[in-house]
Short mmCIF file of C-alpha atoms and ligand atoms in Angstrom, two decimals:
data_model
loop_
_atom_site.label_atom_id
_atom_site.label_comp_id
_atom_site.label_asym_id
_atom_site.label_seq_id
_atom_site.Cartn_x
_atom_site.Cartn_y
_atom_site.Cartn_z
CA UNK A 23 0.00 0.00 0.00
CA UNK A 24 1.82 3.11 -1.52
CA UNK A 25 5.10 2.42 0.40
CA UNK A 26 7.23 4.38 -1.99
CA UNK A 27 8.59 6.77 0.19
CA UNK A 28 5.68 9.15 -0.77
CA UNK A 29 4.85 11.98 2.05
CA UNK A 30 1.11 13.43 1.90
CA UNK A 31 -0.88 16.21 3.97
CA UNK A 32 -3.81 15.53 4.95
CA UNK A 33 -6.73 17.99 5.64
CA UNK A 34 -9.97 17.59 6.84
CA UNK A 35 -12.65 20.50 7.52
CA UNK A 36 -15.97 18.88 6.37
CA UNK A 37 -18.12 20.16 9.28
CA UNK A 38 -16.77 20.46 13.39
CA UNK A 39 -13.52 18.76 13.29
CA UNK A 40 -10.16 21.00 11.80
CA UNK A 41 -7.81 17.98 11.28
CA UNK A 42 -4.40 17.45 9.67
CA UNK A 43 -2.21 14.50 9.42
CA UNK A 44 0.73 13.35 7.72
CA UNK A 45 1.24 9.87 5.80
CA UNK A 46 4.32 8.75 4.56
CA UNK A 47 5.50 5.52 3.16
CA UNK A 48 1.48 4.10 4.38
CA UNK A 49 2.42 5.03 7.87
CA UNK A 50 0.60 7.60 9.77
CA UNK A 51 3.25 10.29 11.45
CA UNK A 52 0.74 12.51 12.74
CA UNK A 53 -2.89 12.92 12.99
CA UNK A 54 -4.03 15.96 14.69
CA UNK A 55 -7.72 16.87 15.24
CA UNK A 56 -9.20 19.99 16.85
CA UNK A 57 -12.69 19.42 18.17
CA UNK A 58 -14.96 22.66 18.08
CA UNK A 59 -16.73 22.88 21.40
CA UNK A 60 -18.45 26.53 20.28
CA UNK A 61 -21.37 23.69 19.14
CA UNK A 62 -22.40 22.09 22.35
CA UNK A 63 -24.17 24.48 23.83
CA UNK A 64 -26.48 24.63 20.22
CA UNK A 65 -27.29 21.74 20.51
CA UNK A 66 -25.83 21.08 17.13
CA UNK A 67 -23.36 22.58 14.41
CA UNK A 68 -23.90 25.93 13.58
CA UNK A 69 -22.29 26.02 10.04
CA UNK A 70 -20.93 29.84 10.01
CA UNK A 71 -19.28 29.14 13.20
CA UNK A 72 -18.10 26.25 12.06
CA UNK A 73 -16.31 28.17 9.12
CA UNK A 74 -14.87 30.62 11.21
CA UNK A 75 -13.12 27.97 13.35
CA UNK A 76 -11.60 26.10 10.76
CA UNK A 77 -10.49 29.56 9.19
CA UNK A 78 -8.42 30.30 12.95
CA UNK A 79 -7.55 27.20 13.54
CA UNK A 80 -6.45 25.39 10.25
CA UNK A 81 -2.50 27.01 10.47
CA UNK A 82 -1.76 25.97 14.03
CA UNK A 83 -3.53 22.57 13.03
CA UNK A 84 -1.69 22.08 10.16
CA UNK A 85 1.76 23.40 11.63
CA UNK A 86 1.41 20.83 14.91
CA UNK A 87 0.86 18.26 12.40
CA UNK A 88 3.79 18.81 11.06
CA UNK A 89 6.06 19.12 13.66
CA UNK A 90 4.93 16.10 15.39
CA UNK A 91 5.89 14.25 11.57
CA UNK A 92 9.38 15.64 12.25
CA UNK A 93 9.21 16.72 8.50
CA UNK A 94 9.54 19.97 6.67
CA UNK A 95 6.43 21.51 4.48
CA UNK A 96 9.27 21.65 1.20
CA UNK A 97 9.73 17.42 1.96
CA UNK A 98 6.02 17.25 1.24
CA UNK A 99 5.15 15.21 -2.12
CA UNK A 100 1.28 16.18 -1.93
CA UNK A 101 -1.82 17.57 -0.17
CA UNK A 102 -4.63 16.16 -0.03
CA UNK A 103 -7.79 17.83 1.25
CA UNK A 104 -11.91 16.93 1.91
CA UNK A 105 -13.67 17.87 -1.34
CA UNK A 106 -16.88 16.81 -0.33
CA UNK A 107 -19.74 16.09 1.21
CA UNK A 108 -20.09 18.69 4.08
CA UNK A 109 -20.89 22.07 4.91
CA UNK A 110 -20.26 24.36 2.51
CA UNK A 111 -18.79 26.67 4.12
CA UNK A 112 -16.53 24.31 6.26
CA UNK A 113 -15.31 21.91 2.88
CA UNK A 114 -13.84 25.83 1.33
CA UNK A 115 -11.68 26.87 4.01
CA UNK A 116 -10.22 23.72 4.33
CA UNK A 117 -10.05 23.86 0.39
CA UNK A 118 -8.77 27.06 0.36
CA UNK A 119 -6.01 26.87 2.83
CA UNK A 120 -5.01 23.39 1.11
CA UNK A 121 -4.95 25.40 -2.43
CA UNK A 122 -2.56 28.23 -1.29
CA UNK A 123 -0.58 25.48 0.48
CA UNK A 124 -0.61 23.62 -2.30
CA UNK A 125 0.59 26.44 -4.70
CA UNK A 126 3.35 28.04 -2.42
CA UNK A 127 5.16 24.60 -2.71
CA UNK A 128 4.18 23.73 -6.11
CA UNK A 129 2.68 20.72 -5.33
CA UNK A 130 -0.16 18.98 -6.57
CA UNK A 131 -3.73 18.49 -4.39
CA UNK A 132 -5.84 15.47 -4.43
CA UNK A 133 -9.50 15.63 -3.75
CA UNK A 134 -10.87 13.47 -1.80
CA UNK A 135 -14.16 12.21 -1.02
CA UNK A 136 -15.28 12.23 2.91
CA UNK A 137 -17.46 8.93 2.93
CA UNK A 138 -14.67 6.96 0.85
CA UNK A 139 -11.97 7.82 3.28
CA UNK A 140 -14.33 6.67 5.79
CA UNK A 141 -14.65 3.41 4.11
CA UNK A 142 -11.07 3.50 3.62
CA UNK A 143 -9.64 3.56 6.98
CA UNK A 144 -10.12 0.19 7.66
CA UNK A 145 -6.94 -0.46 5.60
CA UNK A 146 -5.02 2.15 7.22
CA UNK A 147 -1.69 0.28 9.09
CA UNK A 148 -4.00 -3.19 7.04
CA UNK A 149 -0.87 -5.45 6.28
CA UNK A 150 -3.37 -7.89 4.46
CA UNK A 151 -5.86 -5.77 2.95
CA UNK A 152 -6.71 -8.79 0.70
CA UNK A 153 -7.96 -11.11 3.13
CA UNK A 154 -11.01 -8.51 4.22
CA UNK A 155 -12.34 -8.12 0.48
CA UNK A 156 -14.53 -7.98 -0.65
CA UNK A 157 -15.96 -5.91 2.57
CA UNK A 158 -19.57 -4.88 3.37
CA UNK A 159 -18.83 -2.05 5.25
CA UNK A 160 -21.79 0.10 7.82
CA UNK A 161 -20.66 3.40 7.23
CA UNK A 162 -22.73 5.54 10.23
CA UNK A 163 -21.71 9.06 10.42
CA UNK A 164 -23.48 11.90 11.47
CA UNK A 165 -24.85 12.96 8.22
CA UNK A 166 -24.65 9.56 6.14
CA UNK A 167 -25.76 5.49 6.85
CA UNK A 168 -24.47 4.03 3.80
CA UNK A 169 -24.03 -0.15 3.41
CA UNK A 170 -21.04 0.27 1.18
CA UNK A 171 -19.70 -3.19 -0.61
CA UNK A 172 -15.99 -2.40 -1.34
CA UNK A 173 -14.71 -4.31 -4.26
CA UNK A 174 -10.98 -6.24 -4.28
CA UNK A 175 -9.56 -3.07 -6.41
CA UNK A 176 -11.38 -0.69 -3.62
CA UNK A 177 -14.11 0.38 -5.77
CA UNK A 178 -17.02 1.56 -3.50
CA UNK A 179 -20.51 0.58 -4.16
CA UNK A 180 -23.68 2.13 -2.16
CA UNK A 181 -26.42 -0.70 -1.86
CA UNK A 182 -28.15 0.59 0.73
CA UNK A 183 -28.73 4.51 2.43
CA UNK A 184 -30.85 6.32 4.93
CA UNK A 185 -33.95 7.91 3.13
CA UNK A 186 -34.02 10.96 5.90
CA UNK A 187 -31.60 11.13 9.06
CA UNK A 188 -28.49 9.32 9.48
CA UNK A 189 -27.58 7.20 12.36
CA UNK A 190 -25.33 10.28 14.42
CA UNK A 191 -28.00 12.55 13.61
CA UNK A 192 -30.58 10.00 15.37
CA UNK A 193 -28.13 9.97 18.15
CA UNK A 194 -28.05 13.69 18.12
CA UNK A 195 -31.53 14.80 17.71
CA UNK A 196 -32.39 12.11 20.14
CA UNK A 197 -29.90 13.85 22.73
CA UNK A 198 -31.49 17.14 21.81
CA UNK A 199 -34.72 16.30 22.83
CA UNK A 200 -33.95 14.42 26.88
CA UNK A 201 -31.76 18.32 26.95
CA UNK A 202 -28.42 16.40 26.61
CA UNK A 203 -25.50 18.13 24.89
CA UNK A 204 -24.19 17.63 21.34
CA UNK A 205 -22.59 15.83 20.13
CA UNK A 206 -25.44 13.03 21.19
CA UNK A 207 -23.75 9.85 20.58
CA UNK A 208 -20.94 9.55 23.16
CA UNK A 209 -23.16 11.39 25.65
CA UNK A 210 -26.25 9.12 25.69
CA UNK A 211 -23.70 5.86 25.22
CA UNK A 212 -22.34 7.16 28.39
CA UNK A 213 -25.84 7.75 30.58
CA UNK A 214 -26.60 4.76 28.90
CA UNK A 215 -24.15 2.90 31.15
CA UNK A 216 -26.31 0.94 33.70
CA UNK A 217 -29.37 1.29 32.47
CA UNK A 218 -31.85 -1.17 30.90
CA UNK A 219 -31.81 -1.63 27.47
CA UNK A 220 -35.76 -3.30 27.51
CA UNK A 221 -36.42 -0.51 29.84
CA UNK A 222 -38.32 1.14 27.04
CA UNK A 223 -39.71 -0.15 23.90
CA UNK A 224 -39.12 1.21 20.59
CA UNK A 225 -40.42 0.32 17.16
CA UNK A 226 -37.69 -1.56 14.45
CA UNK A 227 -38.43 0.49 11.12
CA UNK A 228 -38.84 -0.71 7.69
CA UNK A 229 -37.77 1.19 5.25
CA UNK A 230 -37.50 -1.57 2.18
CA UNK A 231 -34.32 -2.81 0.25
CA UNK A 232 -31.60 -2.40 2.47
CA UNK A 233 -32.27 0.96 3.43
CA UNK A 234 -33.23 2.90 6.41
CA UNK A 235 -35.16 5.23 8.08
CA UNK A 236 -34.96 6.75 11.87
CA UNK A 237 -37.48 9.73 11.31
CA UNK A 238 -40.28 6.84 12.82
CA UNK A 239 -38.04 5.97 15.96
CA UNK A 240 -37.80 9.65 16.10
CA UNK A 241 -41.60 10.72 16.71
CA UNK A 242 -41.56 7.37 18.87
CA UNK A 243 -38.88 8.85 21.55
CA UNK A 244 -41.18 12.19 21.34
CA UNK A 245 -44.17 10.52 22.35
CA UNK A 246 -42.26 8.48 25.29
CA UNK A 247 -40.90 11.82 26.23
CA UNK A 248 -44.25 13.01 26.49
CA UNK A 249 -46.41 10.51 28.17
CA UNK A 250 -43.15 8.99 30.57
CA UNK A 251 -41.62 12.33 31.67
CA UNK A 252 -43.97 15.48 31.12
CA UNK A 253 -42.66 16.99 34.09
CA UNK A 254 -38.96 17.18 32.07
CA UNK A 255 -36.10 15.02 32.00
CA UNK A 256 -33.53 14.67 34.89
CA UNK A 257 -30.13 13.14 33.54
CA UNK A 258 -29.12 12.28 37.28
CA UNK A 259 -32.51 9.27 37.63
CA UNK A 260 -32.65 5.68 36.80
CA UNK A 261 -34.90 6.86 34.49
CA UNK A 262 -32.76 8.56 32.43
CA UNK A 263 -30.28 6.17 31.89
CA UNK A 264 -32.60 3.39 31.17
CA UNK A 265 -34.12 5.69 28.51
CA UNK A 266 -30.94 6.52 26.93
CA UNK A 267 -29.70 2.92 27.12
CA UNK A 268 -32.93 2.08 25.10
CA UNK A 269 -32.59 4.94 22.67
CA UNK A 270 -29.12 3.20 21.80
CA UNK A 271 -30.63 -0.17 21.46
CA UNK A 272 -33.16 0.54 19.39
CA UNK A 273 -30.81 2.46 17.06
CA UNK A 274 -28.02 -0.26 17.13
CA UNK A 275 -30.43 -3.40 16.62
CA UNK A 276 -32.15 -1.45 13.71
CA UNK A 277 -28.62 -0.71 12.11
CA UNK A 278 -27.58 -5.06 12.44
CA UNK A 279 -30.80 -5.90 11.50
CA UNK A 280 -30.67 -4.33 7.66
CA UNK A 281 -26.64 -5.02 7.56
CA UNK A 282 -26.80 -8.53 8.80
CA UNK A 283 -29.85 -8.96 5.69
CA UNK A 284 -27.59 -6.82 3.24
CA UNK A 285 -24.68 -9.07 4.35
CA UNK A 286 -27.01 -12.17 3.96
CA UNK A 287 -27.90 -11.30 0.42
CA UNK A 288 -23.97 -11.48 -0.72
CA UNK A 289 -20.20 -13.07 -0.42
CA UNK A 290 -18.10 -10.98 1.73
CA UNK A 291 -15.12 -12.16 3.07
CA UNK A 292 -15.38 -9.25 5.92
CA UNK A 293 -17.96 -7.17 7.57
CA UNK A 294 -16.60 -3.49 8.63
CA UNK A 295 -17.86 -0.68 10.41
CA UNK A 296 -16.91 3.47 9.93
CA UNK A 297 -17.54 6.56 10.60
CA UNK A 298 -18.40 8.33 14.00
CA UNK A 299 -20.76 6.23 15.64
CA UNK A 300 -18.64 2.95 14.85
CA UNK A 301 -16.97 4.69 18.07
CA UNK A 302 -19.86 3.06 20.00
CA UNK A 303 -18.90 0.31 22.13
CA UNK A 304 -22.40 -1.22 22.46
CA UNK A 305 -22.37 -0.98 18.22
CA UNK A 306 -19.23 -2.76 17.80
CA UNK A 307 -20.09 -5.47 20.35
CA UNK A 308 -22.66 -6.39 17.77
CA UNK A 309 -20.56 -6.21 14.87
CA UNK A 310 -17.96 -8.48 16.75
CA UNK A 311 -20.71 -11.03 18.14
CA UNK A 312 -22.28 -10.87 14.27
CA UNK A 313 -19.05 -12.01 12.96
CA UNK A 314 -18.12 -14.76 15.47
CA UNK A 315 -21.34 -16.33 14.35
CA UNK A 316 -20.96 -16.21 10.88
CA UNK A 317 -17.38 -17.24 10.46
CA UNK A 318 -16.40 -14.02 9.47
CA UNK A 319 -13.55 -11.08 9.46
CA UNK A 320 -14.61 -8.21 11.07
CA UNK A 321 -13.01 -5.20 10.44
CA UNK A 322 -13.30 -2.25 13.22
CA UNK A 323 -11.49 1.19 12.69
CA UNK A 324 -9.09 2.30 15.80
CA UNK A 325 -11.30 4.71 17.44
CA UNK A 326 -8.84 7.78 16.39
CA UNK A 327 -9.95 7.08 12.58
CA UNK A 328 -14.02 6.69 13.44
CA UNK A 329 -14.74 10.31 13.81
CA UNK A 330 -13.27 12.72 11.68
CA UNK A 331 -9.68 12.90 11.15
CA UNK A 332 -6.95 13.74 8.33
CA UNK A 333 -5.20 10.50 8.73
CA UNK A 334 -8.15 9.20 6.63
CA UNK A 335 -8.08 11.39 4.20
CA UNK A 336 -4.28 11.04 3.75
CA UNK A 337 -4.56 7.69 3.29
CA UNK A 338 -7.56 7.86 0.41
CA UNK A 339 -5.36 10.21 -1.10
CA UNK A 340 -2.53 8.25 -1.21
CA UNK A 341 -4.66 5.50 -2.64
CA UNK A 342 -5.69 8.08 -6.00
CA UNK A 343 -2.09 10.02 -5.93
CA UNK A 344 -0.74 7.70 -9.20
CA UNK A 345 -3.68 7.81 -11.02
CA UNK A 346 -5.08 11.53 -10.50
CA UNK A 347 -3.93 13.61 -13.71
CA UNK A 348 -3.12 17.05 -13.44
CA UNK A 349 -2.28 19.29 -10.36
CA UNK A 350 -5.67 19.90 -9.01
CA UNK A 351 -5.48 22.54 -7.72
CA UNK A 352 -8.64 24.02 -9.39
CA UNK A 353 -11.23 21.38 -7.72
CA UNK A 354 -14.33 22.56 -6.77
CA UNK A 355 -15.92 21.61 -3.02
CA UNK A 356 -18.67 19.42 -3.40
CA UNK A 357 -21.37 19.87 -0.30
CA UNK A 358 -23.69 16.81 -1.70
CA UNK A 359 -21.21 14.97 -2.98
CA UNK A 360 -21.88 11.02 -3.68
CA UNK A 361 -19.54 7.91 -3.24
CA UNK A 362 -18.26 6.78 -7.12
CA UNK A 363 -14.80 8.75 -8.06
CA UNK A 364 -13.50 12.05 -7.66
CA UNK A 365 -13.63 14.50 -10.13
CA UNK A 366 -10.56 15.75 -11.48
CA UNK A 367 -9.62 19.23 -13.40
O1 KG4 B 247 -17.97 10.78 11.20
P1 KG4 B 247 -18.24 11.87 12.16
O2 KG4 B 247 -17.16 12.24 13.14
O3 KG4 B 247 -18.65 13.18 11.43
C1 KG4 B 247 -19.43 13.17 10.25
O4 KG4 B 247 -18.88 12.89 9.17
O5 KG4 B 247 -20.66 13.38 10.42
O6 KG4 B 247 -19.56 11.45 12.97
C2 KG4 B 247 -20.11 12.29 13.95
C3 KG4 B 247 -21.28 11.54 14.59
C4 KG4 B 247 -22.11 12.39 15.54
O7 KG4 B 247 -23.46 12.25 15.19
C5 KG4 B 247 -21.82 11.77 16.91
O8 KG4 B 247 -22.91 11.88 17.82
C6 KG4 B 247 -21.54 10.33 16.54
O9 KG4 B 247 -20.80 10.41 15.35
N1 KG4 B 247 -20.74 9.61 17.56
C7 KG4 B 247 -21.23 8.59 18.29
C8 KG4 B 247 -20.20 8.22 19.19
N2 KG4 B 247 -19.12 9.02 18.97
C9 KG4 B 247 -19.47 9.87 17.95
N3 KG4 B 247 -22.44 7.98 18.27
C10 KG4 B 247 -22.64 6.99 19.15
N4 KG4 B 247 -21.72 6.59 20.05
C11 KG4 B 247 -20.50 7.17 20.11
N5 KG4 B 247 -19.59 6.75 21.00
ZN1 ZN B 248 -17.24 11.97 8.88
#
């Protein structure tokens, strides 16, 4: 895997997260991420000051990165920067910091595609990449659920999505309504800790195909909300955490359900799990007990490469670097911006 004594950038700005990393020879040197707290108290990201983070914080980002690589911007052999999907205004100063970067040292800039390098960082520090494809992979961030079959050359293939909210944004919203703070996911998985996972019953969708769809589980936690605690919600009770512990059940048995079918209806060699709620313990406990009963690989990312990071987007980069043509350095940011190759100049 691309150990030809290559050295890339990495930068990642897609929505809250200012990240840069440094790859070289395959091997991750660095990977620094700065977490915006400015969102918490929203209850969710607020894109323009999401923009004006990454804009203060994208140099110091990008110079620690560096320095902890031990290696000198003019050593660099590429940058390679988040193209797409995200927030608009989060993907172009990422973009545009990576382009003057980029054009200062005369090198060239690959795009790269968010949900790929999600996919992708499963076969970060992989020594046999071989042996896990091809790979259905649950990609659960929080703006995309995508089953993703990943081919033996790495070709990505969506065969199943989320027709409204993702899996973090049920996480989040679901947060937002008990008056928890965002992000959601880690917050409810810890209240969830003790509590009773039958506590409360919720609905398994059906959204047909191999898709999903959490807006149904959604009005269901409302309603509970309304008829179990219309005086308000106390995060300190027994209560609480057996509600949150069912909000994550329901969510994580709806997400095996429609993979373990998807993964049913194939040949995989490996079942994987990315983006920022494979960081859920409870999640990946399923994905591990899945696999030990069907005789198969399973594949979870180190936690540092489930939520957003640069080392991922290095390493996708890295993966396109011999076969982009041209600098790049003209790429547009995509905000909607779908799995299936990255468009060159
Ligand atoms: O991949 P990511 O970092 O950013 C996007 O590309 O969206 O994912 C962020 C999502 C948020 O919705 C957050 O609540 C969720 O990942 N998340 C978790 C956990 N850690 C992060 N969800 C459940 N359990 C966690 N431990
Ligand atoms: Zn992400």
């Amino acid at each position: 895997m691309n150990k030809d004594g290559t050295c890339i950038l990495g930068i990642e700005s897609s929505c809250d997260d200012t990240s840069a990393a440094v790859l070289c020879e395959g091997q991750v040197r660095s990977n620094v991420v700065y977490s915006q707290d400015i969102h918490r108290k929203h209850g969710g990201v607020v894109p323009e000051l999401a923009s004006r983070a990454h804009v203060a914080k994208i140099v110091p980002v990008v110079l620690e990165a560096l320095e902890k690589a031990a290696i000198e911007a003019s050593n660099l052999d590429a940058i390679a920067v988040t193209c797409g999907p995200g927030l608009a205004g989060s993907l172009m100063a990422g973009a545009s910091f990576a382009k003057g970067f980029a054009l200062g040292l005369n090198l060239p800039l690959i795009p790269v595609n968010h949900m790929e390098a999600h996919v992708l960082a499963h076969f970060i520090d992989c020594e046999t990449p071989v042996e896990l494809l091809p790979m259905l992979c649950l990609t659960v961030s929080g703006g995309h659920t995508q089953l993703v079959h990943v081919s033996e050359q790495y070709e990505l293939r969506i065969i199943g999505e989320t027709l409204d909210d993702a899996a973090g944004e049920a996480y989040d919203k679901g947060a937002k309504m008990m008056g928890l703070p965002y992000p959601g996911g880690p917050v409810i998985q810890q209240l969830a800790l003790g509590g009773r996972p039958d506590a409360y019953p919720f609905p398994v969708p059906r959204a047909g195909g191999f898709n999903y769809s959490f807006s149904g589980l959604k009005t269901s936690l409302l309603n509970t909300l309304k008829q179990r605690f219309p005086g308000g919600f106390s995060a300190e009770t027994t209560e609480a955490a057996d509600l949150a512990a069912s909000w994550q059940h329901a969510i994580n048995r709806y997400l095996m359900l429609v993979f373990e079918q998807a993964f049913r209806a194939g040949t995989y060699r490996s079942a994987g799990l990315a983006g920022g709620v494979s960081a859920n313990r409870d999640l990946r406990e399923r994905m591990q007990a899945f696999c030990k009963n069907n005789h198969t690989r399973c594949s979870l990312p180190a936690f540092e490469y489930c939520t957003d990071n640069a080392a991922m987007i290095a390493f996708a980069g890295s993966l396109q670097l011999h076969t982009q043509k041209g600098s790049n350095r003209g790429f547009k940011t995509q905000p909607r911006y779908p799995i299936g190759g990255v468009k060159t100049e």
